[in-house]
Short mmCIF file of C-alpha atoms in Angstrom, two decimals:
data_model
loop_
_atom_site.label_atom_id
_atom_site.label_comp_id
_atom_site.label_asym_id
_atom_site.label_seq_id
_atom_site.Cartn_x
_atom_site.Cartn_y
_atom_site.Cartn_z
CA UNK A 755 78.14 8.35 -91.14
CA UNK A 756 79.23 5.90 -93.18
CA UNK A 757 77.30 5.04 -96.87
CA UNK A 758 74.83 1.81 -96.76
CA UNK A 759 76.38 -0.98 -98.59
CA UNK A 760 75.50 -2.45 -101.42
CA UNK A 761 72.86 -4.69 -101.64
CA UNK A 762 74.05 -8.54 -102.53
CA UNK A 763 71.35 -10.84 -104.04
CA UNK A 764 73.43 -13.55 -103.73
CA UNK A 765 76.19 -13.33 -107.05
CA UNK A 766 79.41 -10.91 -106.26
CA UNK A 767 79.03 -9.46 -109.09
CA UNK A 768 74.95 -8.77 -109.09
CA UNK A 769 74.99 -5.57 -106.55
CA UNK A 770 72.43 -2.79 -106.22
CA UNK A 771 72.78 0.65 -105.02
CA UNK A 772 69.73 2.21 -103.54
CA UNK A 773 67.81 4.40 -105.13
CA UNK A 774 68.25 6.93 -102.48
CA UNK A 775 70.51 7.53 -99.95
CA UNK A 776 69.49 8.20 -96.79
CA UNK A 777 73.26 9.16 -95.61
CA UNK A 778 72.76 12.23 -98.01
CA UNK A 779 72.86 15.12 -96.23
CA UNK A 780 70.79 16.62 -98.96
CA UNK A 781 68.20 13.81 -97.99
CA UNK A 782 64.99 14.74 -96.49
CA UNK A 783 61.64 12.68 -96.02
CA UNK A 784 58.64 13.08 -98.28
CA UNK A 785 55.08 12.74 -97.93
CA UNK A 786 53.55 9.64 -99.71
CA UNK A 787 50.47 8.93 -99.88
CA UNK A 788 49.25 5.68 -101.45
CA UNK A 789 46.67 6.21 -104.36
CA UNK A 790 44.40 3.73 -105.35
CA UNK A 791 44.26 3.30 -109.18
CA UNK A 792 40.62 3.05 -110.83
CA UNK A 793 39.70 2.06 -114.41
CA UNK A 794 36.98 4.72 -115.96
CA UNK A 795 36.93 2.36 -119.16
CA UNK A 796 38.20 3.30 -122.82
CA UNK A 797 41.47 3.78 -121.51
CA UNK A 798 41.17 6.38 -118.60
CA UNK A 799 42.36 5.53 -115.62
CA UNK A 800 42.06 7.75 -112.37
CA UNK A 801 44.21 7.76 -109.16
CA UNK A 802 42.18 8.36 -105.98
CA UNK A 803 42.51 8.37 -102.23
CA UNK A 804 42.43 5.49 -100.46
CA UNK A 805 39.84 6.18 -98.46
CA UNK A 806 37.36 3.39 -96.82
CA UNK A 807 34.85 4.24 -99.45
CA UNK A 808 37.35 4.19 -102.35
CA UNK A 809 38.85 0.92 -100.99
CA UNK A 810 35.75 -0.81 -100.67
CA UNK A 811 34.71 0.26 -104.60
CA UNK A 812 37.97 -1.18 -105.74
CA UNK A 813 38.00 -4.18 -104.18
CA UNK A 814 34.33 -4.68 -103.89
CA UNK A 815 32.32 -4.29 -106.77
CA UNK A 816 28.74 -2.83 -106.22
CA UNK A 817 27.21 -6.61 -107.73
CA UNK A 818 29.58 -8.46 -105.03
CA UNK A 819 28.15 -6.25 -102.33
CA UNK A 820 24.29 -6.55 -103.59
CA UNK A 821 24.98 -10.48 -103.09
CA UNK A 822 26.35 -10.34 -99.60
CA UNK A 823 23.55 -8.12 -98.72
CA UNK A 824 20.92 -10.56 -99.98
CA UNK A 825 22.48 -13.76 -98.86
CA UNK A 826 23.19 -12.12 -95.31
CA UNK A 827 19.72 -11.53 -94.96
CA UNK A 828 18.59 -14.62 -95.98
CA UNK A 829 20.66 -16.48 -94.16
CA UNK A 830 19.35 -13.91 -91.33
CA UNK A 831 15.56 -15.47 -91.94
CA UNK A 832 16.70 -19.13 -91.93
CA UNK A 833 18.07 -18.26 -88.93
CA UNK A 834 15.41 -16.60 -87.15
CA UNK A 835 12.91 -19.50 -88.78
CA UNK A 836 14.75 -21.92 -86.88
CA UNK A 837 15.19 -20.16 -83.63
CA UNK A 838 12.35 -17.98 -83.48
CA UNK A 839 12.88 -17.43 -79.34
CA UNK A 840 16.07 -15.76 -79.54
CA UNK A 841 16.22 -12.17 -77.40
CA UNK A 842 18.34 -10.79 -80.37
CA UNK A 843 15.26 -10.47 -82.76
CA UNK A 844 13.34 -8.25 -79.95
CA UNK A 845 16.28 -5.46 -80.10
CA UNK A 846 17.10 -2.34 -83.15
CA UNK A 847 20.93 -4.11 -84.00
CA UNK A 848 19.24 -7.02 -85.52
CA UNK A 849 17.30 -4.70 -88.48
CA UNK A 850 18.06 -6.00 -91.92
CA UNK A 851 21.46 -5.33 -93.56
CA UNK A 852 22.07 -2.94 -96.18
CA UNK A 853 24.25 -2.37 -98.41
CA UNK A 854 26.11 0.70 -96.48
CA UNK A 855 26.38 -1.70 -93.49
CA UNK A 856 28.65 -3.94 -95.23
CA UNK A 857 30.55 -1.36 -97.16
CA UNK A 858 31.14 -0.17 -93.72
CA UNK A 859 31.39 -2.96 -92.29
CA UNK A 860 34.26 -4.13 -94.64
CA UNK A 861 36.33 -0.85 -93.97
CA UNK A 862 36.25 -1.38 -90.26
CA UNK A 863 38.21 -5.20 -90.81
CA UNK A 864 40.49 -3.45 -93.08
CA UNK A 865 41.06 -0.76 -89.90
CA UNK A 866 41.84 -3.82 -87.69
CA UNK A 867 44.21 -4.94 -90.00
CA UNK A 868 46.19 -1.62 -89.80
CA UNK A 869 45.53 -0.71 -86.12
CA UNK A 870 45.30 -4.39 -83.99
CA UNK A 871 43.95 -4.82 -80.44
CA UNK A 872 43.05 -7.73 -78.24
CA UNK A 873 39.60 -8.13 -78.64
CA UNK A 874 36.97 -6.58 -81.22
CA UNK A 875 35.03 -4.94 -78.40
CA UNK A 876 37.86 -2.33 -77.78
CA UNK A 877 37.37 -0.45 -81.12
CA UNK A 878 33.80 0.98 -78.93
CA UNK A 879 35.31 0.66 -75.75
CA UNK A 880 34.83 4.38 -73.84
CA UNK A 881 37.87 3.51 -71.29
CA UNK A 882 39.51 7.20 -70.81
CA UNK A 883 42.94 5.28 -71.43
CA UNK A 884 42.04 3.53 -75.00
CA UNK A 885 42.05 5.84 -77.88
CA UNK A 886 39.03 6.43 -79.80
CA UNK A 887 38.16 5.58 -83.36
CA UNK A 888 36.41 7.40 -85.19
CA UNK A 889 35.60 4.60 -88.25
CA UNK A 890 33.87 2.49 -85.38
CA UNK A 891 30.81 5.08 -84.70
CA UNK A 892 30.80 7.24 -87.57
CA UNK A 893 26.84 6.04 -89.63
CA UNK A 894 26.06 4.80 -86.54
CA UNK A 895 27.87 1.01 -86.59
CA UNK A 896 27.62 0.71 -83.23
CA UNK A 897 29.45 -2.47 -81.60
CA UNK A 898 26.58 -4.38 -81.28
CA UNK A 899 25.24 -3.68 -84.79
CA UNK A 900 28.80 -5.06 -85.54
CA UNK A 901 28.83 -7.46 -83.76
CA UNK A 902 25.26 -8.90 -85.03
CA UNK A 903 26.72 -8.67 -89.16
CA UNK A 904 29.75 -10.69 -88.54
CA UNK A 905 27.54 -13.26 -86.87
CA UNK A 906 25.32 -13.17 -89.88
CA UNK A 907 27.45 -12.07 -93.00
CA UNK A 908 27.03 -14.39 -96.04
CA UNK A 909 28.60 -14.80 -99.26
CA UNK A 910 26.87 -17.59 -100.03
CA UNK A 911 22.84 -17.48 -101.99
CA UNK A 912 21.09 -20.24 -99.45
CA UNK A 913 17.76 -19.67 -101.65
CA UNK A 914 17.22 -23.24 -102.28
CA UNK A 915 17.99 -24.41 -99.20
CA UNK A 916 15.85 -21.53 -97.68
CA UNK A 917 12.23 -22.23 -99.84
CA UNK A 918 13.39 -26.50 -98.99
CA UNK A 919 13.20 -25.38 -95.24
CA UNK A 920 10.06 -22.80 -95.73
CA UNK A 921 8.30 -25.58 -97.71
CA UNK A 922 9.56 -28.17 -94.68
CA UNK A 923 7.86 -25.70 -92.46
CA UNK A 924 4.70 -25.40 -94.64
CA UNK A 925 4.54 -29.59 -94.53
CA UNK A 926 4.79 -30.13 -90.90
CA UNK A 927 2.09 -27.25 -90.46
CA UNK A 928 0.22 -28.88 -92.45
CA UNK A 929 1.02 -32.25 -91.23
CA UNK A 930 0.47 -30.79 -87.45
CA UNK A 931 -3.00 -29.49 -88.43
CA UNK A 932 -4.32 -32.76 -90.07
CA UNK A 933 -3.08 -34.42 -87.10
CA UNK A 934 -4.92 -32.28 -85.13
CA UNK A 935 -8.03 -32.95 -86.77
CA UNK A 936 -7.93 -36.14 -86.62
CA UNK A 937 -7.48 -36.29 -82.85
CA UNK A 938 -10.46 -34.20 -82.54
CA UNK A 939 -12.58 -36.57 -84.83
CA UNK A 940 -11.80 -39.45 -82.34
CA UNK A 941 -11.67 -37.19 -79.17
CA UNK A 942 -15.82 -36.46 -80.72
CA UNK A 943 -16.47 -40.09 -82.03
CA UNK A 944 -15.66 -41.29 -78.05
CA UNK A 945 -17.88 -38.49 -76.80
CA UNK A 946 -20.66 -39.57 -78.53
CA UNK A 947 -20.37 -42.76 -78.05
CA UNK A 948 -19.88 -42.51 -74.04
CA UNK A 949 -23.06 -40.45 -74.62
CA UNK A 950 -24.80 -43.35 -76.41
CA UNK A 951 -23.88 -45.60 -73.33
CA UNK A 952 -24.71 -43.16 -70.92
CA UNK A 953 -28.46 -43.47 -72.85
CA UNK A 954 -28.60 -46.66 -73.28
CA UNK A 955 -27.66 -47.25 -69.34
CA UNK A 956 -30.57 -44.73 -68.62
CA UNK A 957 -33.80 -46.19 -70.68
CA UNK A 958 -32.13 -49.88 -69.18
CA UNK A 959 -32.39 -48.51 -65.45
CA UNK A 960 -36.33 -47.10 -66.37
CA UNK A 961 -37.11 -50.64 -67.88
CA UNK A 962 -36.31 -52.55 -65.07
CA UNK A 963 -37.80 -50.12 -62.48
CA UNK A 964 -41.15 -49.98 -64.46
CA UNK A 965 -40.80 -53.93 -64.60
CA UNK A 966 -40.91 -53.88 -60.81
CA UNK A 967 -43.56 -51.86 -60.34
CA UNK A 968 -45.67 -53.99 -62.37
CA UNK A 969 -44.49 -56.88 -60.46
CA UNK A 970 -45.63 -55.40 -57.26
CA UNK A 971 -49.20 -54.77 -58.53
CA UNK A 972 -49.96 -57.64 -59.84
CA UNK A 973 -48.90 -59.69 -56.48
CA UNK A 974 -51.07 -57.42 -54.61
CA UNK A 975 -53.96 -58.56 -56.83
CA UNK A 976 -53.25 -61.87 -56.73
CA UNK A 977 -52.68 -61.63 -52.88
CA UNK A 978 -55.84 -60.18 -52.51
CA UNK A 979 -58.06 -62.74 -55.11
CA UNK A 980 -56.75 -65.82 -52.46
CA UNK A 981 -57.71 -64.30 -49.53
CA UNK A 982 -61.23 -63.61 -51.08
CA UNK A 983 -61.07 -67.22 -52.04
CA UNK A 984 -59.98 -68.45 -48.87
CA UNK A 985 -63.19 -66.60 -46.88
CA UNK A 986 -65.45 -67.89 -49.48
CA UNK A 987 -64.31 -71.15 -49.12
CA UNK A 988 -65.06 -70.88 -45.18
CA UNK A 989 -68.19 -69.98 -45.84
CA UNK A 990 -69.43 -72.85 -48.18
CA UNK A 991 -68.13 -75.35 -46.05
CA UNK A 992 -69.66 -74.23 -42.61
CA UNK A 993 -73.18 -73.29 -43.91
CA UNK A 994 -74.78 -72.98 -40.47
CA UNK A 995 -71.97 -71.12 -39.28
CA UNK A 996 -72.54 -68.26 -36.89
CA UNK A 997 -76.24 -69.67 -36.56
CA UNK A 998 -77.85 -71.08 -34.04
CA UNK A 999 -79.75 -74.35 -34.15
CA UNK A 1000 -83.39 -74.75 -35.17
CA UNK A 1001 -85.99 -75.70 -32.54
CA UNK A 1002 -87.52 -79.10 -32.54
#
C-alpha cells in the first residue's frame, strides 16, 4: 500500500504530513470518546461525558432553562385563554412543563441531529422493522407529550402581553355584564309599562260598561214617567169616559 501524500494547502512548498499514518502497519484504531469540558470556577476545570444530561448543563444553563419553562407555560395560558374549546386541554400530555421536560426535551433534538429520520413520529413508532430508541421513552416523554412542547416551547417572557390580554378579558367581562344589565333594565321598564297599559285598558273597559248600564236605567225611567203621562193625560181629557150618561 502505498503512503498518503502530502497534504498541499495551496503553496509547493507549505506541505503537511499527517499526524498518523494509517498505512502503518503498526497502526491500529483507538477508542475516543468526546469529553465535554466544564468550568468548576477558581481555575478547575473538569472533563465529563457527554451525556444528554451533561450536554444540556453545558450548553444550557439552569437560569436559561427556568425561563423557557416559565415563558412556555405562559405562553401555554395565553393560549388556552384564547381557545378555551380545544380537545388538547381535556387530555394528561398537555400538563404544565417542567423543567426536566425541556432538559429532555432538548437532548432528544440533539438525538435527531445525530440519528435523522423522515418524520418526528418515527422516534415512538413500534413498527417491528424501525429500531427503537431508548432517549424517546425513557421519563416517560412520550410522542405526544413531545409533540405538545414543541408546539408550545417559548423563549420569549410574554408577561406583558399576557396581564394586557387577562386585563382585555377582565374589560369585556365587565363590559358584557353592564351590557347585560342594562338590557334587563329596559327588558323590565317595557314590562311594566305594557303592564300599565294593560291597566289602564282594563279600568277604561269597566268605565264605559258601568256608563251603559246607567244609560239603560235611566231610559227605562224615563220610558216609564211618559207612558204614566200619556194615561193621565187620557184621562183628564175624556172625564166621562167609561161612564154612562145621566138620566134626564
Amino acid at each position: 500500500m502505498n503512503r498518503p501524500a502530502y497534504i498541499n494547502v495551496g503553496s509547493p512548498t507549505a506541505e503537511f504530513e499527517p499526524i498518523i499514518d494509517v498505512a502503518e502497519v503498526s497502526f491500529s484504531p483507538r477508542k475516543t470518546t468526546y469529553k465535554v469540558v466544564f468550568d468548576e470556577g477558581y481555575g478547575r476545570k473538569e472533563e465529563r461525558e457527554p451525556t444528554a444530561k451533561n450536554l444540556m448543563h453545558k450548553y444550557f444553563p439552569y437560569y436559561v432553562i427556568d425561563e423557557v419553562v416559565n415563558s412556555s407555560n405562559r405562553y401555554c395560558m395565553e393560549r388556552k385563554l384564547r381557545e378555551p374549546h380545544l380537545q388538547v386541554w381535556k387530555y394528561n400530555y398537555s400538563a404544565p412543563i417542567t423543567h426536566s421536560n425541556i432538559y429532555h426535551f432538548n437532548a432528544i433534538i440533539y438525538y435527531m441531529g445525530i440519528c435523522k429520520l423522515p418524520c418526528k413520529t418515527d422516534y415512538w413508532s413500534t413498527y417491528p422493522l424501525m429500531p427503537t430508541h431508548k432517549i424517546t421513552t425513557m421519563l416517560g416523554m412520550t410522542r405526544d407529550r413531545f409533540s405538545f412542547i414543541w408546539r408550545h416551547f417559548h423563549v420569549q417572557s410574554n408577561a406583558a402581553s399576557y396581564q394586557e390580554e387577562v386585563s382585555d378579558s377582565e374589560n369585556d367581562t365587565k363590559e358584557d355584564e353592564q351590557v347585560e344589565e342594562h338590557l334587563v333594565e329596559q327588558r323590565m321598564e317595557k314590562m311594566q309599562v305594557e303592564e300599565e297599559e294593560r291597566n289602564r285598558d282594563d279600568s277604561s273597559v269597566e268605565s264605559d260598561s258601568s256608563d251603559e248600564e246607567g244609560d239603560e236605567g235611566d231610559g227605562n225611567g224615563k220610558e216609564g214617567k211618559v207612558q204614566e203621562g200619556i194615561d193621565g193625560d187620557g184621562d183628564a181629557e175624556h172625564p166621562h169616559k167609561n161612564h154612562e150618561p145621566a138620566c134626564p
